[in-house]
Short mmCIF file of C-alpha atoms in Angstrom, two decimals:
data_model
loop_
_atom_site.label_atom_id
_atom_site.label_comp_id
_atom_site.label_asym_id
_atom_site.label_seq_id
_atom_site.Cartn_x
_atom_site.Cartn_y
_atom_site.Cartn_z
CA UNK A 151 -8.55 70.16 16.73
CA UNK A 152 -9.41 66.51 16.21
CA UNK A 153 -11.87 65.22 13.69
CA UNK A 154 -13.96 62.10 13.68
CA UNK A 155 -12.70 59.34 11.42
CA UNK A 156 -14.93 56.42 10.56
CA UNK A 157 -13.46 53.97 8.09
CA UNK A 158 -12.81 50.31 7.35
CA UNK A 159 -9.30 49.01 7.90
CA UNK A 160 -8.82 45.56 6.38
CA UNK A 161 -12.57 44.98 6.44
CA UNK A 162 -13.07 46.00 10.07
CA UNK A 163 -14.98 49.11 10.99
CA UNK A 164 -13.03 51.60 13.09
CA UNK A 165 -13.98 54.90 14.66
CA UNK A 166 -11.26 57.21 15.92
CA UNK A 167 -10.69 60.85 16.74
CA UNK A 168 -7.64 62.01 14.77
CA UNK A 169 -5.69 65.24 14.39
CA UNK A 170 -5.97 66.94 11.01
CA UNK A 171 -2.26 66.59 10.41
CA UNK A 172 -2.07 62.84 11.14
CA UNK A 173 -0.77 60.95 8.12
CA UNK A 174 -2.46 57.71 7.14
CA UNK A 175 0.79 55.77 7.51
CA UNK A 176 1.21 57.03 11.09
CA UNK A 177 -2.46 56.28 11.81
CA UNK A 178 -2.04 52.71 10.56
CA UNK A 179 1.24 52.09 12.38
CA UNK A 180 0.78 54.03 15.60
CA UNK A 181 -2.97 54.10 16.21
CA UNK A 182 -4.20 50.86 14.63
CA UNK A 183 -0.94 49.02 15.33
CA UNK A 184 -0.51 47.61 11.81
CA UNK A 185 3.23 47.94 11.25
CA UNK A 186 3.35 45.94 8.01
CA UNK A 187 3.12 49.21 6.08
CA UNK A 188 6.63 50.68 6.15
CA UNK A 189 7.97 54.21 5.86
CA UNK A 190 10.68 54.73 3.26
CA UNK A 191 11.37 58.05 1.55
CA UNK A 192 8.44 59.85 3.24
CA UNK A 193 7.83 61.81 0.05
CA UNK A 194 5.96 59.59 -2.40
CA UNK A 195 9.07 58.62 -4.32
CA UNK A 196 9.70 55.00 -3.27
CA UNK A 197 6.23 53.42 -3.01
CA UNK A 198 7.07 51.53 0.18
CA UNK A 199 4.05 52.86 2.10
CA UNK A 200 1.56 51.86 -0.64
CA UNK A 201 -1.86 50.77 0.65
CA UNK A 202 -5.18 50.33 -1.15
CA UNK A 203 -7.82 53.00 -0.58
CA UNK A 204 -11.18 51.94 -2.00
CA UNK A 205 -9.22 49.35 -3.99
CA UNK A 206 -6.70 51.77 -5.53
CA UNK A 207 -3.01 51.99 -4.68
CA UNK A 208 -2.14 55.19 -2.84
CA UNK A 209 0.83 56.46 -0.81
CA UNK A 210 -0.11 56.44 2.87
CA UNK A 211 2.79 58.84 3.63
CA UNK A 212 1.17 61.60 1.54
CA UNK A 213 -2.42 60.98 2.59
CA UNK A 214 -4.01 62.58 5.63
CA UNK A 215 -5.88 59.99 7.72
CA UNK A 216 -8.88 62.32 8.12
CA UNK A 217 -9.42 62.36 4.34
CA UNK A 218 -10.10 58.60 4.44
CA UNK A 219 -13.39 59.10 6.28
CA UNK A 220 -16.00 56.69 4.91
CA UNK A 221 -13.41 54.80 2.87
CA UNK A 222 -11.97 51.32 2.94
CA UNK A 223 -8.23 51.00 3.57
CA UNK A 224 -6.38 47.73 2.96
CA UNK A 225 -2.84 47.03 4.12
CA UNK A 226 -0.44 44.13 3.65
CA UNK A 227 -1.96 42.53 6.76
CA UNK A 228 -5.25 42.01 4.88
CA UNK A 229 -3.64 39.53 2.49
CA UNK A 230 -3.35 35.83 3.17
CA UNK A 231 -5.96 33.72 4.83
CA UNK A 232 -5.30 32.22 8.24
CA UNK A 233 -1.59 31.83 7.62
CA UNK A 234 -1.99 30.80 3.98
CA UNK A 235 -0.20 33.18 1.65
CA UNK A 236 -2.12 35.04 -1.06
CA UNK A 237 -1.21 34.32 -4.69
CA UNK A 238 1.00 37.42 -4.90
CA UNK A 239 2.71 36.65 -1.60
CA UNK A 240 3.35 33.09 -2.82
CA UNK A 241 4.75 34.52 -6.05
CA UNK A 242 7.25 36.66 -4.10
CA UNK A 243 8.17 33.60 -1.99
CA UNK A 244 8.51 31.12 -4.88
CA UNK A 245 10.26 33.45 -7.33
CA UNK A 246 12.51 35.11 -4.73
CA UNK A 247 10.87 38.47 -5.37
CA UNK A 248 12.06 39.73 -1.98
CA UNK A 249 15.77 40.11 -1.28
CA UNK A 250 16.33 42.56 1.56
CA UNK A 251 12.52 42.70 1.78
CA UNK A 252 12.18 46.37 2.56
CA UNK A 253 10.23 47.32 -0.57
CA UNK A 254 8.12 44.16 -0.42
CA UNK A 255 4.99 45.37 1.46
CA UNK A 256 4.62 48.24 -1.02
CA UNK A 257 5.40 46.04 -4.01
CA UNK A 258 2.85 43.42 -2.95
CA UNK A 259 0.13 46.04 -2.40
CA UNK A 260 0.88 47.74 -5.74
CA UNK A 261 0.65 44.32 -7.44
CA UNK A 262 -2.59 43.60 -5.57
CA UNK A 263 -4.07 46.88 -6.85
CA UNK A 264 -2.91 46.10 -10.39
CA UNK A 265 -4.28 42.53 -10.53
CA UNK A 266 -7.68 43.59 -9.20
CA UNK A 267 -8.04 46.01 -12.06
CA UNK A 268 -6.27 43.94 -14.70
CA UNK A 269 -6.06 40.23 -13.75
CA UNK A 270 -3.93 39.28 -16.77
CA UNK A 271 -1.36 42.03 -17.40
CA UNK A 272 1.51 41.38 -19.80
CA UNK A 273 5.09 42.04 -18.75
CA UNK A 274 5.11 45.58 -20.15
CA UNK A 275 1.93 46.43 -18.22
CA UNK A 276 3.36 45.01 -14.99
CA UNK A 277 6.47 47.14 -15.47
CA UNK A 278 4.61 50.38 -16.19
CA UNK A 279 1.85 49.86 -13.62
CA UNK A 280 4.34 49.12 -10.82
CA UNK A 281 6.64 51.99 -11.77
CA UNK A 282 5.79 53.91 -8.59
CA UNK A 283 7.62 51.30 -6.50
CA UNK A 284 11.38 51.23 -6.24
CA UNK A 285 13.54 48.20 -5.37
CA UNK A 286 17.31 48.50 -4.95
CA UNK A 287 18.12 44.75 -4.78
CA UNK A 288 16.35 42.68 -7.38
CA UNK A 289 16.71 44.67 -10.58
CA UNK A 290 12.95 44.02 -10.83
CA UNK A 291 13.28 40.79 -12.84
CA UNK A 292 12.33 38.56 -9.91
CA UNK A 293 9.52 40.91 -8.90
CA UNK A 294 8.02 40.75 -12.41
CA UNK A 295 8.31 36.94 -12.26
CA UNK A 296 6.59 36.95 -8.87
CA UNK A 297 3.64 38.90 -10.25
CA UNK A 298 3.50 36.67 -13.33
CA UNK A 299 3.45 33.63 -11.01
CA UNK A 300 0.46 35.13 -9.19
CA UNK A 301 -1.31 35.84 -12.50
CA UNK A 302 -0.93 32.17 -13.53
CA UNK A 303 -1.99 30.88 -10.13
CA UNK A 304 -5.10 33.08 -10.06
CA UNK A 305 -5.92 32.02 -13.61
CA UNK A 306 -5.69 28.31 -12.85
CA UNK A 307 -7.71 28.80 -9.66
CA UNK A 308 -10.42 30.54 -11.67
CA UNK A 309 -10.43 27.77 -14.28
CA UNK A 310 -10.70 25.11 -11.58
CA UNK A 311 -13.65 26.89 -9.96
CA UNK B 225 11.83 64.10 6.25
CA UNK B 226 10.56 66.46 8.91
CA UNK B 227 7.53 65.74 11.07
CA UNK B 228 4.16 67.07 10.07
CA UNK B 229 3.59 70.56 11.47
CA UNK B 230 0.38 71.27 13.36
CA UNK B 231 -2.52 72.60 11.30
CA UNK B 232 -6.29 72.58 11.31
CA UNK B 233 -7.90 70.58 8.53
CA UNK B 234 -11.22 71.57 6.96
CA UNK B 235 -13.16 69.37 4.56
CA UNK B 236 -15.78 71.58 2.85
CA UNK B 237 -18.20 70.07 0.33
CA UNK B 238 -18.62 73.02 -2.01
CA UNK B 239 -16.09 75.21 -3.83
CA UNK B 240 -17.69 78.39 -2.46
CA UNK B 241 -17.34 77.17 1.11
CA UNK B 242 -13.72 76.19 0.40
CA UNK B 243 -12.91 79.72 -0.84
CA UNK B 244 -14.60 81.20 2.25
CA UNK B 245 -12.62 78.96 4.62
CA UNK B 246 -9.42 79.75 2.75
CA UNK B 247 -10.00 83.47 3.30
CA UNK B 248 -10.34 82.99 7.07
CA UNK B 249 -6.58 82.46 7.54
CA UNK B 250 -3.73 84.13 5.66
CA UNK B 251 -1.47 81.08 5.88
CA UNK B 252 -4.11 78.60 4.64
CA UNK B 253 -3.48 76.28 1.70
CA UNK B 254 -5.71 74.18 -0.53
CA UNK B 255 -5.02 70.45 -0.58
CA UNK B 256 -6.23 68.10 -3.34
CA UNK B 257 -4.35 64.84 -4.02
CA UNK B 258 -1.44 65.98 -1.88
CA UNK B 259 1.25 64.34 -4.02
CA UNK B 260 3.18 67.62 -4.05
CA UNK B 261 1.53 69.78 -1.38
CA UNK B 262 2.10 67.31 1.49
CA UNK B 263 5.73 66.91 0.40
CA UNK B 264 6.18 70.69 0.53
CA UNK B 265 4.48 70.89 3.94
CA UNK B 266 6.77 68.19 5.30
CA UNK B 267 9.82 70.01 3.92
CA UNK B 268 8.82 73.23 5.62
CA UNK B 269 8.35 74.98 2.26
CA UNK B 270 4.69 75.49 3.09
CA UNK B 271 3.74 76.18 6.70
CA UNK B 272 -0.05 76.54 6.75
CA UNK B 273 -1.99 76.79 9.99
CA UNK B 274 -5.11 75.82 8.09
CA UNK B 275 -5.46 73.31 5.28
CA UNK B 276 -8.57 73.03 3.16
CA UNK B 277 -8.97 69.54 1.79
CA UNK B 278 -10.83 69.58 -1.53
CA UNK B 279 -11.46 65.84 -1.90
CA UNK B 280 -14.95 66.01 -0.39
CA UNK B 281 -16.20 68.45 -3.07
CA UNK B 282 -18.20 66.14 -5.36
CA UNK B 283 -19.04 68.78 -7.98
CA UNK B 284 -15.42 69.11 -9.17
CA UNK B 285 -14.81 65.41 -9.84
CA UNK B 286 -16.78 65.02 -13.09
CA UNK B 287 -15.92 65.13 -16.78
CA UNK B 288 -19.01 66.42 -18.60
CA UNK B 289 -19.94 67.19 -22.20
CA UNK B 290 -20.20 70.99 -22.50
CA UNK B 291 -21.65 72.16 -25.82
CA UNK B 292 -19.26 70.90 -28.50
CA UNK B 293 -16.47 70.49 -25.98
CA UNK B 294 -15.79 69.14 -22.53
CA UNK B 295 -15.71 70.46 -18.99
CA UNK B 296 -13.23 68.73 -16.72
CA UNK B 297 -13.58 69.15 -12.95
CA UNK B 298 -10.35 70.19 -11.24
CA UNK B 299 -10.68 67.24 -8.86
CA UNK B 300 -10.58 64.64 -11.65
CA UNK B 301 -7.78 62.18 -10.99
CA UNK B 302 -5.01 62.00 -13.59
CA UNK B 303 -5.51 58.22 -13.85
CA UNK B 304 -9.16 58.74 -14.82
CA UNK B 305 -8.29 61.53 -17.23
CA UNK B 306 -5.83 59.45 -19.25
CA UNK B 307 -8.32 56.64 -19.94
CA UNK B 308 -11.48 58.73 -20.46
CA UNK B 309 -12.92 57.72 -23.86
CA UNK B 310 -13.61 61.29 -25.12
CA UNK B 311 -10.22 62.56 -24.00
CA UNK B 312 -8.35 59.65 -25.60
CA UNK B 313 -10.31 59.99 -28.87
CA UNK B 314 -10.53 63.77 -29.28
CA UNK B 315 -7.76 65.22 -27.10
CA UNK B 316 -4.95 62.63 -27.27
CA UNK B 317 -2.24 65.08 -26.15
CA UNK B 318 -4.08 65.51 -22.82
CA UNK B 319 -4.38 61.74 -22.32
CA UNK B 320 -0.67 61.31 -23.14
CA UNK B 321 0.39 64.16 -20.85
CA UNK B 322 -1.74 62.89 -17.96
CA UNK B 323 -0.36 59.36 -18.44
CA UNK B 324 3.20 60.70 -18.24
CA UNK B 325 2.81 62.43 -14.85
CA UNK B 326 4.88 60.74 -12.09
CA UNK B 327 4.02 57.07 -11.57
CA UNK B 328 0.72 55.14 -11.62
CA UNK B 329 0.20 55.38 -7.85
CA UNK B 330 0.58 59.18 -7.93
CA UNK B 331 -1.88 59.39 -10.81
CA UNK B 332 -4.48 57.38 -8.89
CA UNK B 333 -4.95 60.27 -6.45
CA UNK B 334 -3.15 63.27 -8.01
CA UNK B 335 -5.63 65.66 -9.67
CA UNK B 336 -5.67 67.72 -12.85
CA UNK B 337 -6.25 70.89 -10.81
CA UNK B 338 -3.19 70.13 -8.71
CA UNK B 339 -1.08 69.51 -11.79
CA UNK B 340 -2.12 72.89 -13.23
CA UNK B 341 -1.45 74.74 -9.95
CA UNK B 342 1.78 72.84 -9.24
CA UNK B 343 4.42 74.98 -7.54
CA UNK B 344 7.48 75.78 -9.63
CA UNK B 345 10.46 73.50 -9.03
CA UNK B 346 14.19 74.00 -8.62
CA UNK B 347 17.23 72.04 -7.53
CA UNK B 348 17.76 74.55 -4.73
CA UNK B 349 14.10 74.67 -3.61
CA UNK B 350 12.69 71.13 -3.60
CA UNK B 351 14.99 69.92 -0.84
CA UNK B 352 14.72 69.21 2.87
CA UNK B 353 14.67 72.01 5.41
CA UNK B 354 18.13 70.92 6.55
CA UNK B 355 19.54 70.99 2.99
CA UNK B 356 18.09 74.40 2.21
CA UNK B 357 19.14 75.86 5.55
CA UNK B 358 22.73 74.69 5.07
CA UNK B 359 22.68 76.53 1.74
CA UNK B 360 21.30 79.74 3.34
CA UNK B 361 17.93 79.00 1.72
CA UNK B 362 17.16 80.61 -1.66
CA UNK B 363 15.40 83.62 -3.11
CA UNK B 364 12.11 81.72 -3.58
CA UNK B 365 11.83 80.83 0.09
CA UNK B 366 13.39 82.54 3.12
CA UNK B 367 16.71 83.37 1.40
CA UNK B 368 18.34 86.41 -0.16
CA UNK B 369 20.19 84.88 -3.08
CA UNK B 370 19.06 82.91 -6.11
CA UNK B 371 21.64 80.11 -6.42
CA UNK B 372 20.71 79.64 -10.08
CA UNK B 373 21.43 83.26 -11.04
CA UNK B 374 23.17 84.81 -7.99
CA UNK B 375 23.50 88.25 -9.57
CA UNK B 376 19.80 88.78 -10.12
CA UNK B 377 16.69 89.28 -8.07
CA UNK B 378 14.48 86.96 -10.10
CA UNK B 379 13.48 83.38 -9.39
CA UNK B 380 13.86 80.97 -12.29
CA UNK B 381 12.25 77.87 -10.76
CA UNK B 382 10.62 75.96 -13.62
CA UNK B 383 6.95 75.14 -13.98
CA UNK B 384 6.97 71.35 -14.31
CA UNK B 385 3.37 70.28 -14.81
CA UNK B 386 2.82 68.04 -17.83
CA UNK B 387 -0.85 68.62 -18.55
CA UNK B 388 -0.91 72.45 -18.92
CA UNK B 389 0.78 72.60 -22.38
CA UNK B 390 -1.43 69.76 -23.64
CA UNK B 391 -4.56 71.69 -22.56
CA UNK B 392 -3.21 74.93 -24.05
CA UNK B 393 -2.87 73.65 -27.63
CA UNK B 394 -6.64 72.99 -27.65
CA UNK B 395 -7.42 76.51 -26.38
CA UNK B 396 -8.52 75.51 -22.87
CA UNK B 397 -10.02 77.98 -20.40
CA UNK B 398 -10.23 77.63 -16.62
CA UNK B 399 -13.08 78.48 -14.25
CA UNK B 400 -12.01 80.11 -10.99
CA UNK B 401 -14.09 80.58 -7.84
CA UNK B 402 -13.05 83.10 -5.22
CA UNK B 403 -14.58 84.99 -2.33
CA UNK B 404 -15.49 87.71 -4.86
CA UNK B 405 -17.31 85.36 -7.25
CA UNK B 406 -16.53 83.38 -10.38
CA UNK B 407 -14.54 84.14 -13.52
CA UNK B 408 -13.26 82.26 -16.56
CA UNK B 409 -9.87 82.97 -18.14
CA UNK B 410 -7.79 81.42 -20.95
CA UNK B 411 -5.39 78.88 -19.44
CA UNK B 412 -2.21 80.76 -20.51
CA UNK B 413 -3.47 83.74 -18.46
CA UNK B 414 -3.34 81.59 -15.31
CA UNK B 415 0.46 81.90 -15.41
CA UNK B 416 3.09 84.61 -15.33
CA UNK B 417 6.84 84.49 -15.97
CA UNK B 418 7.96 84.59 -12.33
CA UNK B 419 9.21 81.46 -10.57
CA UNK B 420 8.45 83.02 -7.19
CA UNK B 421 4.79 83.70 -7.92
CA UNK B 422 3.83 82.02 -11.17
CA UNK B 423 0.04 81.79 -10.72
CA UNK B 424 -2.20 84.77 -11.43
CA UNK B 425 -4.88 83.42 -9.06
CA UNK B 426 -6.28 86.12 -6.82
CA UNK B 427 -5.90 85.55 -3.10
CA UNK B 428 -8.00 82.53 -1.98
CA UNK B 429 -9.20 81.82 -5.52
CA UNK B 430 -9.75 78.16 -6.42
CA UNK B 431 -9.48 76.54 -9.85
CA UNK B 432 -12.68 74.48 -10.16
CA UNK B 433 -12.86 73.32 -13.78
CA UNK B 434 -11.28 73.35 -17.22
CA UNK B 435 -13.28 74.09 -20.37
CA UNK B 436 -12.19 72.56 -23.65
CA UNK B 437 -13.65 73.68 -26.97
CA UNK B 438 -14.15 71.05 -29.70
CA UNK B 439 -10.77 70.25 -31.28
CA UNK B 440 -10.27 71.75 -34.77
CA UNK B 441 -11.73 69.45 -37.45
CA UNK B 442 -9.13 67.02 -38.74
CA UNK B 443 -6.50 68.11 -36.25
CA UNK B 444 -3.86 65.77 -34.85
CA UNK B 445 -2.11 66.27 -31.53
CA UNK B 446 0.42 64.72 -29.18
CA UNK B 447 2.51 65.37 -26.06
CA UNK B 448 5.98 64.13 -25.25
CA UNK B 449 8.44 64.83 -22.44
CA UNK B 450 12.08 64.25 -21.73
CA UNK B 451 12.95 63.00 -18.23
CA UNK B 452 15.76 61.38 -16.33
CA UNK B 453 13.88 58.25 -15.25
CA UNK B 454 11.27 56.74 -17.55
CA UNK B 455 9.25 55.44 -14.59
CA UNK B 456 8.56 58.41 -12.28
CA UNK B 457 9.77 61.88 -13.10
CA UNK B 458 9.01 65.52 -13.67
CA UNK B 459 9.77 66.72 -17.21
CA UNK B 460 13.19 68.15 -18.07
CA UNK B 461 11.32 69.56 -21.04
CA UNK B 462 7.82 68.85 -22.33
CA UNK B 463 6.15 69.70 -25.62
CA UNK B 464 2.57 69.51 -26.90
CA UNK B 465 1.76 69.95 -30.59
CA UNK B 466 -1.57 70.31 -32.38
CA UNK B 467 -1.66 70.61 -36.16
CA UNK B 468 -3.94 70.27 -39.13
CA UNK B 469 -2.22 69.38 -42.37
CA UNK B 470 -3.50 69.24 -45.87
CA UNK B 471 -1.43 67.74 -48.68
CA UNK B 472 1.99 68.49 -47.20
CA UNK B 473 0.98 71.96 -45.99
CA UNK B 474 -0.03 73.00 -42.53
CA UNK B 475 -3.35 74.75 -42.08
CA UNK B 476 -2.94 75.11 -38.31
CA UNK B 477 -0.02 74.71 -35.91
CA UNK B 478 -0.04 75.16 -32.12
CA UNK B 479 2.94 74.31 -29.93
CA UNK B 480 3.11 74.62 -26.14
CA UNK B 481 6.03 73.93 -23.82
CA UNK B 482 6.55 73.08 -20.18
CA UNK B 483 9.53 72.80 -17.78
CA UNK B 484 11.71 75.21 -19.77
CA UNK B 485 10.49 78.43 -18.14
CA UNK B 486 8.76 79.46 -14.88
CA UNK B 487 5.43 79.17 -16.76
CA UNK B 488 3.94 76.83 -19.39
CA UNK B 489 3.92 78.74 -22.65
CA UNK B 490 2.40 78.85 -26.12
CA UNK B 491 5.16 79.13 -28.72
CA UNK B 492 4.80 82.37 -30.65
CA UNK B 493 5.21 82.64 -34.40
CA UNK B 494 3.82 79.22 -35.38
CA UNK B 495 1.33 80.89 -37.76
CA UNK B 496 4.26 81.74 -40.04
CA UNK B 497 4.40 78.07 -41.05
CA UNK B 498 0.75 77.85 -42.08
CA UNK B 499 0.11 77.55 -45.81
CA UNK B 500 3.73 76.76 -46.62
CA UNK B 501 5.25 73.40 -47.52
CA UNK B 502 6.41 71.43 -44.49
CA UNK B 503 9.86 70.46 -45.70
CA UNK B 504 13.10 69.87 -43.80
CA UNK B 505 13.84 73.57 -43.80
CA UNK B 506 10.47 74.38 -42.22
CA UNK B 507 10.90 71.62 -39.62
CA UNK B 508 14.33 73.01 -38.70
CA UNK B 509 12.85 76.49 -38.43
CA UNK B 510 10.07 75.20 -36.11
CA UNK B 511 12.73 73.52 -33.97
CA UNK B 512 14.71 76.75 -33.84
CA UNK B 513 11.83 79.04 -32.78
CA UNK B 514 11.05 76.56 -29.99
CA UNK B 515 14.68 76.65 -28.86
CA UNK B 516 14.73 80.44 -28.91
CA UNK B 517 11.61 80.76 -26.74
CA UNK B 518 12.62 78.05 -24.25
CA UNK B 519 14.78 79.57 -21.52
CA UNK B 520 15.73 76.74 -19.18
CA UNK B 521 18.05 77.67 -16.32
CA UNK B 522 20.19 75.54 -13.99
CA UNK B 523 17.14 74.35 -12.03
CA UNK B 524 17.66 70.60 -12.60
CA UNK B 525 20.65 68.28 -12.42
CA UNK B 526 20.62 68.26 -16.21
CA UNK B 527 22.31 71.18 -17.93
CA UNK B 528 20.13 73.93 -19.47
CA UNK B 529 21.72 73.61 -22.92
CA UNK B 530 20.56 70.00 -23.09
CA UNK B 531 16.98 70.88 -22.14
CA UNK B 532 16.91 73.66 -24.71
CA UNK B 533 18.19 71.33 -27.43
CA UNK B 534 15.86 68.50 -26.46
CA UNK B 535 12.71 70.66 -26.35
CA UNK B 536 13.38 71.79 -29.92
CA UNK B 537 14.02 68.22 -30.99
CA UNK B 538 10.76 67.08 -29.34
CA UNK B 539 8.80 69.77 -31.18
CA UNK B 540 10.38 68.90 -34.53
CA UNK B 541 9.78 65.19 -34.03
CA UNK B 542 6.14 65.63 -33.01
CA UNK B 543 5.37 67.97 -35.92
CA UNK B 544 7.03 65.58 -38.37
CA UNK B 545 5.26 62.55 -36.93
CA UNK B 546 1.82 64.15 -36.84
CA UNK B 547 2.11 65.74 -40.30
CA UNK B 548 3.15 62.49 -41.94
CA UNK B 549 0.20 60.44 -40.66
#
């Protein structure tokens, strides 16, 4: 039995008929065609599939698409503006926060969720608030630096404005 | 991980309707945050033909003042629980326990009700279908033999929720709604010492809220857990302590444990320490009664003797820290 799903994906309204057992990550990748969100452990352990639901980081591999009815879902594709990288994306680029790059979409979305709630986190807060995301290359140091870079860039942008 | 099995999803907007829908199919399961339930469905541990999603039930998502205490809806997210001003100020052990569950992303959609009704966990149970099948399954699910204690016919899977012991030391009760009506029971009565079937919920019953009385005047409380990874992990052993002390003597002591038995438990015999000086000898004795009542089995990669030792050490440390404030 399919149910009616009406939601916003990256700011665009969508209406679809989805099966009850369709996972949000499969909906995003297979139905909407947004493959930036990756599948890692498939069990909520690695954080790779992190997206924002109503502004909060959530695992799309453990969320049923039908439960997102009426909500706003944001994926990695929502960041950046016409080819210009967002502050967090620039941080990962400048500070070499991505090595193999596999964890990066989840890391960036977790950082996005964190900075919206707390625009100036200290290092300890960045570490604890991004603890749901696992990276096997960087040892996290470069990822923390990437987020700190974004914090500074957003701060100076705010001061300039 | 395996593909999602087929099931029908219902999204009721009241608890009563949820209980009614649940009763319509024997295989049905409730679904709240899904941080554990969806994992179990994908591993073939749960195979429901009907799932009842509880996230559309608005009435169970509030924290409200209730007389002198609080009433916490079962759908309250752990992330909201650990920063709620009244919880942080009056029930710090609950805030600390909620903040220690899994990682921040899990807490943003995992619920308090789900953490209380969490399935018991075991090295031989929380594995893929393929892994369990190659091991001839286990007593808890589809198998004949318990790989933890092969001689017996009991399941020792450990209850691994963090928040239950923290709620217990404050004397929490839970409200349950079922097809037969509503009832309220003390939280410890929600559990039984059986890893196979550790919840005393009647068939189709739903936990809708938690009632907390006012904390004892002048009491101090805390929760701490031991785990393999500091970032995301279930407890190897968890301990909540509430005490009231007066000039080096205890006037109240409550200790509750998790992850060292198939059920979260109040430690018995803590009253014996009330009205006596809290010296090193008493602290050692508190540690020892905790170790005696904790019965961890080989359900994690960490050896049981370590979990038994560490749970006693946690209790001793928390009592010492709280009493010396």
